[in-house]
Coordinates of N, CA and C and ligand atoms in Angstrom, one line a residue:
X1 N 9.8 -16.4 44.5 CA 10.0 -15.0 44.1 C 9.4 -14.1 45.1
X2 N 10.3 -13.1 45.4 CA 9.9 -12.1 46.9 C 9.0 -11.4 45.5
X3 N 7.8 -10.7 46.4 CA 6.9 -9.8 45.5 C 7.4 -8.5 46.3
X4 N 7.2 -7.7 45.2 CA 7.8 -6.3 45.3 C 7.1 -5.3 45.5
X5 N 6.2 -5.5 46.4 CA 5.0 -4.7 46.7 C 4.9 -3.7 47.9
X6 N 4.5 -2.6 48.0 CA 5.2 -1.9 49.0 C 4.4 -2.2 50.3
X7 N 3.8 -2.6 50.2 CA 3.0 -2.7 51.4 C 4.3 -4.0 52.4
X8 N 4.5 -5.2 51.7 CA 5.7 -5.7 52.1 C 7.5 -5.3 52.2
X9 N 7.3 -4.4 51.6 CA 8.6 -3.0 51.4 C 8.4 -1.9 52.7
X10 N 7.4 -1.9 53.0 CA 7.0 -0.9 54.3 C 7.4 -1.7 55.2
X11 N 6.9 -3.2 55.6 CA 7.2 -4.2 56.6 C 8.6 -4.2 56.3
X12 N 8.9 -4.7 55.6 CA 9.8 -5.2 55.8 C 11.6 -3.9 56.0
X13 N 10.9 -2.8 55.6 CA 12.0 -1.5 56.5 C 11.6 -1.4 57.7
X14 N 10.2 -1.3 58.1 CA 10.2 -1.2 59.4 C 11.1 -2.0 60.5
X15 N 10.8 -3.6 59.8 CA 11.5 -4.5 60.3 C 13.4 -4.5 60.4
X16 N 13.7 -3.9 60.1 CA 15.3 -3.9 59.7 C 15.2 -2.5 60.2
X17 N 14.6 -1.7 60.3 CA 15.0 -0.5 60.7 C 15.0 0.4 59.6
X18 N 15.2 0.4 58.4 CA 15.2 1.0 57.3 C 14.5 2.2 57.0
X19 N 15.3 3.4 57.4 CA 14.0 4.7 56.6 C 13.5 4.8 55.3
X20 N 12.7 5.3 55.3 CA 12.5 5.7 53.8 C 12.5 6.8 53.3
X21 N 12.9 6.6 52.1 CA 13.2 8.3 51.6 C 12.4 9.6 51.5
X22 N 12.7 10.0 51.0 CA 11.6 11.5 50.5 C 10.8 10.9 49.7
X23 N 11.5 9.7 48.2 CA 10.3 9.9 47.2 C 9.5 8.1 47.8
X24 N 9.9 7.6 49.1 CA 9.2 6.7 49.3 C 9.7 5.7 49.1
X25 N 10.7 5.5 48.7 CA 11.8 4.3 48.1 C 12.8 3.9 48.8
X26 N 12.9 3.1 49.0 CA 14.5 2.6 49.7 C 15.0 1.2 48.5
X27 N 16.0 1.7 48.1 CA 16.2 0.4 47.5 C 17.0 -0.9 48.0
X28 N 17.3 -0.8 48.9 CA 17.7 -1.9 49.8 C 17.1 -3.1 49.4
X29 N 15.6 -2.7 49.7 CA 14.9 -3.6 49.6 C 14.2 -4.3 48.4
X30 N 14.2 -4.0 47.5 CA 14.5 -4.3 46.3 C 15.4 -4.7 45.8
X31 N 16.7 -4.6 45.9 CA 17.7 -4.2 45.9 C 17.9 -6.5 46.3
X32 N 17.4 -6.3 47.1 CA 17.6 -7.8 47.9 C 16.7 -8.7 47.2
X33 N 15.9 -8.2 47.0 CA 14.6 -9.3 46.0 C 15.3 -9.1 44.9
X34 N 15.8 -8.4 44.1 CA 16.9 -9.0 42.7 C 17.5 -9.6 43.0
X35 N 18.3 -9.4 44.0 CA 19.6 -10.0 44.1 C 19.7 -11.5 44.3
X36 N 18.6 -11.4 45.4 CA 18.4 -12.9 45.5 C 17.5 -14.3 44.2
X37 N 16.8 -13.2 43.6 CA 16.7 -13.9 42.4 C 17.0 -14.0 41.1
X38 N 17.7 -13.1 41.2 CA 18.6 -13.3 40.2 C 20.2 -12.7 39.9
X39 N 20.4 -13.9 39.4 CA 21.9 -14.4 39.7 C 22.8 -14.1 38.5
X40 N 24.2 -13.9 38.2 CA 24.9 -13.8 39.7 C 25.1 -12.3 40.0
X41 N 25.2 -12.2 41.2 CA 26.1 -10.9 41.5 C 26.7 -10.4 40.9
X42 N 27.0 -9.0 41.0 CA 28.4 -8.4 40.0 C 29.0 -8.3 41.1
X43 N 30.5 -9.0 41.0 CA 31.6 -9.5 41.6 C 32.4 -8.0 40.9
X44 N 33.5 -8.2 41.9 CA 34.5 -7.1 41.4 C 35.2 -7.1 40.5
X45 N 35.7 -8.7 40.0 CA 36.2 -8.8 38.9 C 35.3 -8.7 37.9
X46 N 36.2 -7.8 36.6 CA 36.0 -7.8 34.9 C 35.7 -9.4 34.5
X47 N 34.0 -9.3 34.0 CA 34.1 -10.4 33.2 C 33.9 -10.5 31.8
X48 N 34.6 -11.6 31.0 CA 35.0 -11.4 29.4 C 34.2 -11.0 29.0
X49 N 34.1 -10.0 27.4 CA 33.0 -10.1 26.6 C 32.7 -11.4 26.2
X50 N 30.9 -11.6 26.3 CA 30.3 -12.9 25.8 C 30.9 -12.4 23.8
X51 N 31.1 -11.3 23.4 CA 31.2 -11.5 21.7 C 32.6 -10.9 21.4
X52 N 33.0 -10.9 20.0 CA 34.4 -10.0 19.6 C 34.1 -8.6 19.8
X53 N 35.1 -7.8 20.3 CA 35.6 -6.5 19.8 C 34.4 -5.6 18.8
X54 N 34.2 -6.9 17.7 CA 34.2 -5.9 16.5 C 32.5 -6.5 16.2
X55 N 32.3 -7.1 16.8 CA 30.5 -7.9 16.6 C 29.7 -7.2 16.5
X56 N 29.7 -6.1 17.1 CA 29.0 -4.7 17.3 C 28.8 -3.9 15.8
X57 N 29.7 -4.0 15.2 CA 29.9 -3.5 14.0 C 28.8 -3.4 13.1
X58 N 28.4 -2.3 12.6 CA 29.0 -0.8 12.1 C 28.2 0.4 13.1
X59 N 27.2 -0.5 14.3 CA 27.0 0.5 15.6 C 27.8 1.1 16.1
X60 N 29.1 0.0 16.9 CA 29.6 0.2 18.0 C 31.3 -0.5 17.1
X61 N 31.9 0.3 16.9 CA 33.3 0.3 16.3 C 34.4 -0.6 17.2
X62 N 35.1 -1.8 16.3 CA 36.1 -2.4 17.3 C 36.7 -1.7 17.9
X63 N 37.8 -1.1 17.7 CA 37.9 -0.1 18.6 C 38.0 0.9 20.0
X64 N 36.9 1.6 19.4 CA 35.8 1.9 20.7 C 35.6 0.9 21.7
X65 N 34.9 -0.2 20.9 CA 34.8 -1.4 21.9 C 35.7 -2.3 22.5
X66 N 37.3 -2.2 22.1 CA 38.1 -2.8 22.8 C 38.5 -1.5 24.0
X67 N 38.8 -0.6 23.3 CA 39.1 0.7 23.9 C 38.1 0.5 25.6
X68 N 37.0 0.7 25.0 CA 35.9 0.7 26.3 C 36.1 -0.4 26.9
X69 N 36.4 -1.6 26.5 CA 36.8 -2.5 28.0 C 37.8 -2.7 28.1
X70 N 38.7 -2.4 27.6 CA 40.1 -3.6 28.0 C 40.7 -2.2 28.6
X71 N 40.6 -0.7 28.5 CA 40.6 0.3 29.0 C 40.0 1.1 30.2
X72 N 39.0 1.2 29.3 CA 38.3 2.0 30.3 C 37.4 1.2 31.5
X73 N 36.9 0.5 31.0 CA 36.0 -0.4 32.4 C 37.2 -1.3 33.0
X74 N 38.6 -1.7 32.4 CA 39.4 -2.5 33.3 C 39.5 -1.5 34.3
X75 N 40.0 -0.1 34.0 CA 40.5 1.0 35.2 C 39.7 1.2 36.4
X76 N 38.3 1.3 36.0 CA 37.2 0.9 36.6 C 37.3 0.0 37.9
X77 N 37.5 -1.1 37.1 CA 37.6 -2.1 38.0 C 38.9 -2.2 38.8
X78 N 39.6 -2.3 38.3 CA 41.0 -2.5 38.7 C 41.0 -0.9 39.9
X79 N 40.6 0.3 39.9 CA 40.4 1.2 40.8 C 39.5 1.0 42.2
X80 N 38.1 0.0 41.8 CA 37.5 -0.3 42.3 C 37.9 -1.3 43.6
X81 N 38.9 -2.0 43.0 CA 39.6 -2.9 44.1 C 40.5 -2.0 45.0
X82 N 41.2 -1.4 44.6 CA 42.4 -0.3 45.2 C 41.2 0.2 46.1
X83 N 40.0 1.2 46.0 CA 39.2 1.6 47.1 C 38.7 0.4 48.1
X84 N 38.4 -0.5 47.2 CA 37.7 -1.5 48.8 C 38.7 -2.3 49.5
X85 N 40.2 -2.5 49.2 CA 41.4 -2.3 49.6 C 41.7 -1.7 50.8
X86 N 41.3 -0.4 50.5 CA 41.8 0.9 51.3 C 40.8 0.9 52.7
X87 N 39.5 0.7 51.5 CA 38.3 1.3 52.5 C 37.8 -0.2 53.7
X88 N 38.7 -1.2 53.5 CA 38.6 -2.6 54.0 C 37.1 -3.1 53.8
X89 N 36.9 -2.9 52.3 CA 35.5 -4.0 51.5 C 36.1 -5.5 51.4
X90 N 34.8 -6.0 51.9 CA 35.2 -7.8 51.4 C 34.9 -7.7 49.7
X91 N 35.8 -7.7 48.9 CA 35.3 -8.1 47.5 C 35.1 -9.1 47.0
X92 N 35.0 -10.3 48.0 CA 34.2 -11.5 47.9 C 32.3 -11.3 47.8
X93 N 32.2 -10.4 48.1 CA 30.7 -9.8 48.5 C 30.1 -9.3 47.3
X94 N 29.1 -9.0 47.1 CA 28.6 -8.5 45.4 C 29.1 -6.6 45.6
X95 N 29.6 -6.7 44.7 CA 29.5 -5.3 44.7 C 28.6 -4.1 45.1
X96 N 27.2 -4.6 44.4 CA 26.0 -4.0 45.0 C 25.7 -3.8 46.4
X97 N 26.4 -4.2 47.2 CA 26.3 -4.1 48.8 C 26.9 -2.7 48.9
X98 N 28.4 -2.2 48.3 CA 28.9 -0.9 48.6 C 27.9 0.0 47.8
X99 N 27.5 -0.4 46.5 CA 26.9 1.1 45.7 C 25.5 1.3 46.7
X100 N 24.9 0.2 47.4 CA 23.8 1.0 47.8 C 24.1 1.5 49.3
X101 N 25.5 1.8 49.6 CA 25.8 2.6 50.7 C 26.8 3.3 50.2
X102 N 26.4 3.7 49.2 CA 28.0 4.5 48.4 C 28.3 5.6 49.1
X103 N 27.5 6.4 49.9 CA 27.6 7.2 50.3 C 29.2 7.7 51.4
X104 N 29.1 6.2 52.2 CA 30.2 6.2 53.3 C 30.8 5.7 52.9
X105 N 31.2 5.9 51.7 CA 32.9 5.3 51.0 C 33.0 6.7 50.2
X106 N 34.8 7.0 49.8 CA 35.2 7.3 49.3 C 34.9 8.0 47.8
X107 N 35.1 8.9 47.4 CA 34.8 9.7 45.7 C 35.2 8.6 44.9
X108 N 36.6 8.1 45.1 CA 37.2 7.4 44.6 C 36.2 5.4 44.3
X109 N 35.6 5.1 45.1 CA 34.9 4.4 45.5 C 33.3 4.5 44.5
X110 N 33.4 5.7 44.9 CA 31.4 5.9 44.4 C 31.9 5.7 42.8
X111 N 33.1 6.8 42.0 CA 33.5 6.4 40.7 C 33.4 5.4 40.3
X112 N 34.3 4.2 40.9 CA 35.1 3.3 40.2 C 34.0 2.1 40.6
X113 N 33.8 1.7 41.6 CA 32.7 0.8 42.1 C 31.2 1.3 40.9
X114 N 30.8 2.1 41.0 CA 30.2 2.7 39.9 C 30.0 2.1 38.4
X115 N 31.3 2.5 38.1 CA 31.8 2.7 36.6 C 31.5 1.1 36.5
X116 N 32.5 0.4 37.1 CA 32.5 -1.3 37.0 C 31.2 -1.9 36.8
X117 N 30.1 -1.7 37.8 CA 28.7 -2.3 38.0 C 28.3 -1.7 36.4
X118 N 27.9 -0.3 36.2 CA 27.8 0.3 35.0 C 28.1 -1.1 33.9
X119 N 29.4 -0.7 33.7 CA 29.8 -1.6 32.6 C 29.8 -3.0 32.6
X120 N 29.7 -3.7 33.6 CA 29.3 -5.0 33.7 C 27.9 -5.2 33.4
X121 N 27.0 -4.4 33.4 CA 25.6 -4.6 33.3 C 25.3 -4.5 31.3
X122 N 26.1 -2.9 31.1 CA 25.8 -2.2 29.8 C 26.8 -3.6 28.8
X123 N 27.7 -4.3 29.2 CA 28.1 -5.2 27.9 C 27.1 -6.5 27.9
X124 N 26.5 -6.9 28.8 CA 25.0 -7.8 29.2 C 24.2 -7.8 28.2
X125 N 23.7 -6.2 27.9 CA 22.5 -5.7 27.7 C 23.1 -5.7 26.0
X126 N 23.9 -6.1 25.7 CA 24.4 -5.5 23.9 C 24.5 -7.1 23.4
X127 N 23.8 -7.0 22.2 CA 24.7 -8.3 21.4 C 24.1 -8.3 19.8
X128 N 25.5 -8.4 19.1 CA 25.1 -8.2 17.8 C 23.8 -8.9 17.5
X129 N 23.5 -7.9 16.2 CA 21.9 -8.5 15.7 C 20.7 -8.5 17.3
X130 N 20.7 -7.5 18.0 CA 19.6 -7.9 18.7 C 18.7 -7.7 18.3
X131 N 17.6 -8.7 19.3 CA 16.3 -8.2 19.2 C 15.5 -6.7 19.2
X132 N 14.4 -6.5 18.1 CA 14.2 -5.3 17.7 C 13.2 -4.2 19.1
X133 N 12.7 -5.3 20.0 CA 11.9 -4.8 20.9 C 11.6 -6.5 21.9
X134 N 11.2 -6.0 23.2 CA 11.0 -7.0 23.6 C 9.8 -7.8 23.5
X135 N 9.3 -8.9 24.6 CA 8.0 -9.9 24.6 C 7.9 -10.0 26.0
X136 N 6.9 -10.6 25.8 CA 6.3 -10.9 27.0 C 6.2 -10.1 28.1
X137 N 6.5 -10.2 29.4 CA 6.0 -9.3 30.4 C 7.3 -8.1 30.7
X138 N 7.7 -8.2 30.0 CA 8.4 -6.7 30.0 C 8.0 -6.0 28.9
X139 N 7.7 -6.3 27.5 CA 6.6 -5.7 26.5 C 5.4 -5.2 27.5
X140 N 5.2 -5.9 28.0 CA 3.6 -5.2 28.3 C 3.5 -4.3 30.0
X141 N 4.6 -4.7 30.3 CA 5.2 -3.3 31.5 C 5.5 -2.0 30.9
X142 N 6.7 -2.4 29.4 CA 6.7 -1.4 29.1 C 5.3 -0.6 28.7
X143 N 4.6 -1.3 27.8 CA 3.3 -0.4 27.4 C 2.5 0.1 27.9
X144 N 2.7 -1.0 29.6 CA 1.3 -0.2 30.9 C 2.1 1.0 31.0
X145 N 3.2 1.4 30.9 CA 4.2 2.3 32.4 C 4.5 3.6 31.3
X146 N 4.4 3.1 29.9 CA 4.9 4.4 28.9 C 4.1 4.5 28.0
X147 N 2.7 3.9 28.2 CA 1.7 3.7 26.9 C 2.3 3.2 25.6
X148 N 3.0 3.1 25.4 CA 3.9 2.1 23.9 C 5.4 2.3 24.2
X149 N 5.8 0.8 23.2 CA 7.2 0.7 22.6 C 7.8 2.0 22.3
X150 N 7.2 2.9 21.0 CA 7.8 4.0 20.6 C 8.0 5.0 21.8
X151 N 6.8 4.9 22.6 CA 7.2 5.9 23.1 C 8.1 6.4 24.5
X152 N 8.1 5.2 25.1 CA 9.5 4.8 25.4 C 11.0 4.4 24.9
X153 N 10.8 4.4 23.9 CA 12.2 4.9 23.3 C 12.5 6.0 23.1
X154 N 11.8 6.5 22.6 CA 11.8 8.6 22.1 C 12.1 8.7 24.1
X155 N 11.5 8.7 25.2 CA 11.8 9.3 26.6 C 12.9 8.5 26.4
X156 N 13.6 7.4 26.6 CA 14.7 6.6 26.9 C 15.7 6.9 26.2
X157 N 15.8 7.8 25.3 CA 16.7 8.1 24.2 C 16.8 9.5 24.7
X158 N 15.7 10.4 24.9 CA 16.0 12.0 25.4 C 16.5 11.9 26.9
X159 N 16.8 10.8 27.6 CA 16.8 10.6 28.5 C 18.4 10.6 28.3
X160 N 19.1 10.1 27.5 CA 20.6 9.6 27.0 C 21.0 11.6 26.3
X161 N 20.1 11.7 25.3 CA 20.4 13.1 24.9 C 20.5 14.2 25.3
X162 N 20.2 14.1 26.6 CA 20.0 15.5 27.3 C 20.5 15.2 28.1
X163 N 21.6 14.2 28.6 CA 22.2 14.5 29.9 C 23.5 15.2 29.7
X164 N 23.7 16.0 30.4 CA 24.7 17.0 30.1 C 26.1 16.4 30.6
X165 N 27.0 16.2 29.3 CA 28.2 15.8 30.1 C 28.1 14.0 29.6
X166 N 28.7 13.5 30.7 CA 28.9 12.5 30.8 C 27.9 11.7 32.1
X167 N 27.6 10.3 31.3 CA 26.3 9.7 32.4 C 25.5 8.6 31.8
X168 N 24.8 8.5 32.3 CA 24.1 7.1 31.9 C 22.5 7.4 31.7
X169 N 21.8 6.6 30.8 CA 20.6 6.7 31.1 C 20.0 5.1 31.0
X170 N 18.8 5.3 31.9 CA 18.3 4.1 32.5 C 17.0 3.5 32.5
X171 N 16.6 2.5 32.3 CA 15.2 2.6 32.7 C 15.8 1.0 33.8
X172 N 14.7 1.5 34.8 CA 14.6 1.2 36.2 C 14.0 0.5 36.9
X173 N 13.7 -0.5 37.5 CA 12.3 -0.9 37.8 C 12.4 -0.7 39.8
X174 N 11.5 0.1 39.7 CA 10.9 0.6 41.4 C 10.2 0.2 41.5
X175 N 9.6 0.9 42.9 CA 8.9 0.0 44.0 C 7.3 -0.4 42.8
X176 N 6.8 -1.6 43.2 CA 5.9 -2.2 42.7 C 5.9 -2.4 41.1
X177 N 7.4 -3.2 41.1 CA 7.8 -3.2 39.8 C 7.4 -2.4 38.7
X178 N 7.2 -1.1 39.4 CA 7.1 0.1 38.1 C 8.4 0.8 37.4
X179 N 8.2 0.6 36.1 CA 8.9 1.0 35.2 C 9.5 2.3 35.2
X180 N 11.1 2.6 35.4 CA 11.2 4.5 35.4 C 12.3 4.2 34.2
X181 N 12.2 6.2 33.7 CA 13.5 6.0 33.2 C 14.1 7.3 33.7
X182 N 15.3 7.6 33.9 CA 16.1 8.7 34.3 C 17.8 9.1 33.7
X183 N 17.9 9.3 34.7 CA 19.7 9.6 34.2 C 20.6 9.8 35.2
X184 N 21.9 8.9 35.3 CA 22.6 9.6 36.4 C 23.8 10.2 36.0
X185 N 24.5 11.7 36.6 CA 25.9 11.6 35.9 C 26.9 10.9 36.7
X186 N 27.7 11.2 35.4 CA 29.3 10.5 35.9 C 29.0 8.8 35.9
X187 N 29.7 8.2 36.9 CA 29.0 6.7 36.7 C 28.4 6.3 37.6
X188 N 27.4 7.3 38.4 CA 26.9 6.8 39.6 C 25.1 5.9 39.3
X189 N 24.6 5.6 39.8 CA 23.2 4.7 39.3 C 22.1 4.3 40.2
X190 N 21.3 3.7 39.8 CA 20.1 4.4 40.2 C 20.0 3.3 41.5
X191 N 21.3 2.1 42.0 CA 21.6 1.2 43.1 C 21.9 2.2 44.1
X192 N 22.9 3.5 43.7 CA 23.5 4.7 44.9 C 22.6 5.3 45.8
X193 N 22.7 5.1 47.0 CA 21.5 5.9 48.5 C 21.9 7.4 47.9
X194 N 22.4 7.8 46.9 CA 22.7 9.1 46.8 C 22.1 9.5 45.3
X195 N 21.8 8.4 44.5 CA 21.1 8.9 43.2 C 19.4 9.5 43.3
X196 N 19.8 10.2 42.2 CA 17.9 10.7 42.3 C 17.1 9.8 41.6
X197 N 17.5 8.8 41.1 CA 16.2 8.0 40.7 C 16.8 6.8 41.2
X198 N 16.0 6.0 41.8 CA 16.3 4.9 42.4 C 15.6 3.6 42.0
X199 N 16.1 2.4 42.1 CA 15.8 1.0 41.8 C 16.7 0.2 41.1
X200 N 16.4 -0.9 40.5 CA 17.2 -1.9 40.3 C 17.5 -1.5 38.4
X201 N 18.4 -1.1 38.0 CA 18.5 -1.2 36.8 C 18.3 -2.2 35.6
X202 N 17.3 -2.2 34.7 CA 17.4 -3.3 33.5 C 18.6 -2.9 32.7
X203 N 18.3 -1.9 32.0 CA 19.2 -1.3 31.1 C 19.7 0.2 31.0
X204 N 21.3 0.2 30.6 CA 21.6 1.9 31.0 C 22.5 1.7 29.9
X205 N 22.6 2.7 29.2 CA 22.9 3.8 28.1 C 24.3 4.1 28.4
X206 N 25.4 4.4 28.0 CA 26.4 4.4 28.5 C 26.6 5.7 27.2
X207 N 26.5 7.3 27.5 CA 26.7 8.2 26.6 C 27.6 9.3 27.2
X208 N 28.8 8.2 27.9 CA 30.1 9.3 28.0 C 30.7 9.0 26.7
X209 N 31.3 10.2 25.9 CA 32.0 10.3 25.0 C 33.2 9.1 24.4
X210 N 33.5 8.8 25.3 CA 34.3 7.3 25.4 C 33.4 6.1 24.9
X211 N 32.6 6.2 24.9 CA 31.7 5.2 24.3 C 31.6 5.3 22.8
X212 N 31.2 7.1 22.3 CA 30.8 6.5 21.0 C 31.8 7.3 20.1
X213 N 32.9 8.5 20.5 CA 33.4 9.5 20.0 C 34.3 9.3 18.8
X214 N 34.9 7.7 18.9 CA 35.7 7.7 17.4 C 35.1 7.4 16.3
X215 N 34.1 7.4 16.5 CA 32.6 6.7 14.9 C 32.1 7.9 15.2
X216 N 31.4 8.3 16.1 CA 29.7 9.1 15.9 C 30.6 11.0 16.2
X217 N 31.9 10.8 16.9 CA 32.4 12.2 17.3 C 31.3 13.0 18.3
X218 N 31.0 14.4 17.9 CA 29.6 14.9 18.4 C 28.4 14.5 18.7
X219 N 28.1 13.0 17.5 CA 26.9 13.0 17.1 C 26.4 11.7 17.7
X220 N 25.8 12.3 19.1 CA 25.4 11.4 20.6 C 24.4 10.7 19.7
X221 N 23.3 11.7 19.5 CA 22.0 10.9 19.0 C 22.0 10.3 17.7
X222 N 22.8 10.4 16.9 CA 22.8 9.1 16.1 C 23.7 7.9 16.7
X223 N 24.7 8.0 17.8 CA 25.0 6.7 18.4 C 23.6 5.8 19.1
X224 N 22.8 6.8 19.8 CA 22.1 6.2 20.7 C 20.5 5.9 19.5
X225 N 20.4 6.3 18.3 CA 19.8 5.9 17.7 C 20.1 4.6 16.7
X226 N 21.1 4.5 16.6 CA 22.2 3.2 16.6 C 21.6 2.2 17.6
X227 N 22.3 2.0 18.5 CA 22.5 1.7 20.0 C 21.3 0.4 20.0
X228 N 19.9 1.0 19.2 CA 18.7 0.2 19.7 C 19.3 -1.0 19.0
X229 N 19.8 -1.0 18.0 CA 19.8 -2.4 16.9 C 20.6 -3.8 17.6
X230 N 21.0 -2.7 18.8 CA 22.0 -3.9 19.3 C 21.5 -4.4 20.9
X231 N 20.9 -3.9 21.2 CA 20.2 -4.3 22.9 C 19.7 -5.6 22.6
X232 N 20.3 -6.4 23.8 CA 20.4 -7.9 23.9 C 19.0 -7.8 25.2
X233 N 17.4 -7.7 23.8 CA 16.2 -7.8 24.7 C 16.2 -8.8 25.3
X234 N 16.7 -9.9 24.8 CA 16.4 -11.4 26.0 C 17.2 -11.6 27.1
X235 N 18.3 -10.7 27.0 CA 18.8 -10.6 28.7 C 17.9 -10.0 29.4
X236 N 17.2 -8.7 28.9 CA 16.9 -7.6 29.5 C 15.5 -8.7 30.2
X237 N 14.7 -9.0 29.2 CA 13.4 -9.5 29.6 C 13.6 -10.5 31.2
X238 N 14.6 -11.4 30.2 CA 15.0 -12.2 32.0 C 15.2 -11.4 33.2
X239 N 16.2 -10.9 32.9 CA 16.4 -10.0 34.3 C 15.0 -9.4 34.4
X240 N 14.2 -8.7 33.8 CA 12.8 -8.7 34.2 C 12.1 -9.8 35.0
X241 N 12.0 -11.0 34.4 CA 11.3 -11.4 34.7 C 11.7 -12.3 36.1
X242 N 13.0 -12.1 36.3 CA 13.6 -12.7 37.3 C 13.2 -11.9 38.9
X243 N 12.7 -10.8 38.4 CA 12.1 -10.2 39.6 C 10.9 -10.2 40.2
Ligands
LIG1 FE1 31.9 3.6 29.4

């Protein structure tokens, strides 16, 4: 396992050439220590839901949840290919290669490439009856990085509430495997050389209106107060711990 320590994050941009940003971050380089350990890539193609339509149920409405993939994240994807098409991407390659140079591709590109990774990650992170909170060393990340459970959900949840519009919210893991949480609009994330919060995403919130509007309508914060019942913590924890 690559350690994610910045002092080897400094070496190792200097070595490749790599600037660093304003807030000190490049996520390339992180970006490559996930990647490499943990598997697989998000590929360009849509993959199945692991549950039904309707598993989600009385959170997340069949519905809604067919609606949201077989619709909206297909378009996604299926758009995603048309840009790397155009823009001559190998889509044999992980996708995460374009979002963290999303910059030198196309609107069309940053959306849909975007939206896809997004939604490939956010049906991961869901599974009926989940676990109520995590264990082990992501429990106790979260409690070094937010002083408790609760209170990282109350930020992680105002974090979903207060984004204006349409967008994601996230919590993050940056340089020295420190815990963030933020928000990006539209479907860009926190992999994009162009997002303001940067690192490898665990989990993101998906509170464009398409998500929860034929059950909850207006009412974001009781979807996303919903929402917790169903986070699939033992993906989340792996993918932690895989870093
Ligand atoms: Fe969505």
């Amino acid at each position: 396992m690559k350690k994610l320590n910045r002092r080897n994050f400094i070496t190792a941009s200097a070595k490749t050439g790599v600037a660093l940003s304003a807030a000190g971050f490049v996520s390339n380089n992180i970006f490559a220590a996930v990647t490499h350990s943990f598997s697989p890539y998000t590929s360009f193609d849509q993959t199945p839901l692991s549950f039904a339509p309707n598993a989600l149920e009385p959170v997340i409405d069949a519905m809604t949840m067919d609606i949201h993939y077989s619709k909206h994240a297909a378009a996604y994807a299926k758009n995603a290919k048309e840009a790397a098409q155009a823009e001559s991407v190998d889509t044999s390659k992980p996708i995460e290669d374009v979002l963290s140079k999303v910059s030198k591709y196309s609107v069309k590109m940053r959306n849909n490439a975007g939206g896809h990774y997004n939604h490939e990650l956010f049906w991961k992170t869901l599974k009926p009856g989940g676990e109520a909170k995590p264990s082990g060393k992501l429990l106790a990340a979260i409690e070094k990085d937010f002083n408790s459970f609760d209170a990282f959900k109350t930020q992680f949840s105002d974090a979903g509430k207060n984004r204006f519009g349409s967008g994601w919210a996230w919590l993050v893991v940056g340089t020295d495997k420190k815990l963030i949480i933020g928000s990006t609009p539209n479907q860009d994330n926190p992999l994009m050389d162009i997002a303001d919060i940067k690192g490898i995403p665990l989990l993101g919130l998906d509170v464009w209106e398409h998500a929860y509007y034929l059950h909850y309508q207006n009412r974001r914060p009781e979807y996303i107060e919903n929402w917790w019942k169903v986070v699939n913590w033992d993906f989340v924890q792996k993918r932690f711990e895989s870093m």
